[in-house]
Amino acid sequence: MFYRDERLALFIDGSNLYAAAKALGFDIDYKLLRSEFMRRGKLLRAFYYTALLESDEYSPIRPLVDWLNYNGFNMVTKPAKEYTDSMGRRKVKGNMDIELCVDAMELAPHVDHIVLFSGDGDYRPMIESLQRNGVRVSVVSTIRSQPPMISDDLRRQADNFIELDELRDVIGRPPRPEGEDQRSEPEYETEN
C-alpha cells in the first residue's frame, strides 16, 4: 500500500502508540521506525506529539523527547494537566488531538500519504477531510490487544490499517534487563 515515489509524513500520537505497544508487550525503536518508513516512500516529516508533566523534577519521557528531537523527529509538546478524580486518585491528562489535526491539515497539500500512529476515534473526521483533499491515510494501531486499541470507526475510515503487532520484528526493540533506563511515555489517559 506504499509507493516509493510518494511523499510521506508520519503523525505519532505518543501516549496512544506507547499504550498500544505496551499492550502488545514490546517497546518501539524509533530509529528503526523512521528507517522503515523512509524505505517505504519519501519521508518528508515525522511528527511526535506528547504532553509533558512539568511539575516533576525529572520527567520519565524527557530522555525520549530529547533523543527524538536530535534524531529527525519534529517534536510537538505541551504541559500536561494534573487533577484529582472523584475517587481521590491523581490523574494526568495530556491530549494532543488538536495540535496533531492542525499540523496534518496544514501539511496535506504537500504530501501524498499520511501515516497516523493512533487508535483514537476522534481522528476519524480529520482522516475523512484529508481523504477529500486527495491524501491517502494509513493508521497504525492494534486489534490484537484486549481490548483492541483502535476505534472501529477509525479503522474503517482509513485507506489502510497497519497492525502494530505485524511491525514488531521491524520496529520493536529487544527487551531490556529490568532496571535499565526505560525511554518511554508516561501513562496518560488515552481515548479510542
Short mmCIF file of C-alpha atoms in Angstrom, two decimals, residues 1 112-114 127-128 130-132 134-139 153-162:
data_model
loop_
_atom_site.label_atom_id
_atom_site.label_comp_id
_atom_site.label_asym_id
_atom_site.label_seq_id
_atom_site.Cartn_x
_atom_site.Cartn_y
_atom_site.Cartn_z
CA MET A 1 0.00 0.00 0.00
CA ASP A 112 0.57 12.10 -0.83
CA HIS A 113 0.24 9.79 2.16
CA ILE A 114 -0.07 10.35 5.91
CA ILE A 127 -8.90 11.42 8.10
CA GLU A 128 -12.11 11.99 6.17
CA LEU A 130 -7.54 14.57 4.38
CA GLN A 131 -9.02 11.98 2.01
CA ARG A 132 -11.33 14.60 0.45
CA GLY A 134 -6.53 13.67 -2.07
CA VAL A 135 -4.29 12.41 0.72
CA ARG A 136 -4.16 8.68 1.43
CA VAL A 137 -4.18 7.85 5.15
CA SER A 138 -2.84 4.72 6.82
CA VAL A 139 -3.48 4.08 10.50
CA ASP A 153 -14.77 3.86 13.05
CA LEU A 154 -11.15 4.98 12.66
CA ARG A 155 -10.08 1.66 11.17
CA ARG A 156 -12.96 1.71 8.67
CA GLN A 157 -12.22 5.31 7.61
CA ALA A 158 -8.52 4.73 6.94
CA ASP A 159 -7.35 3.77 3.46
CA ASN A 160 -5.11 1.18 5.05
CA PHE A 161 -4.89 -0.33 8.54
CA ILE A 162 -1.45 -1.49 9.65
#
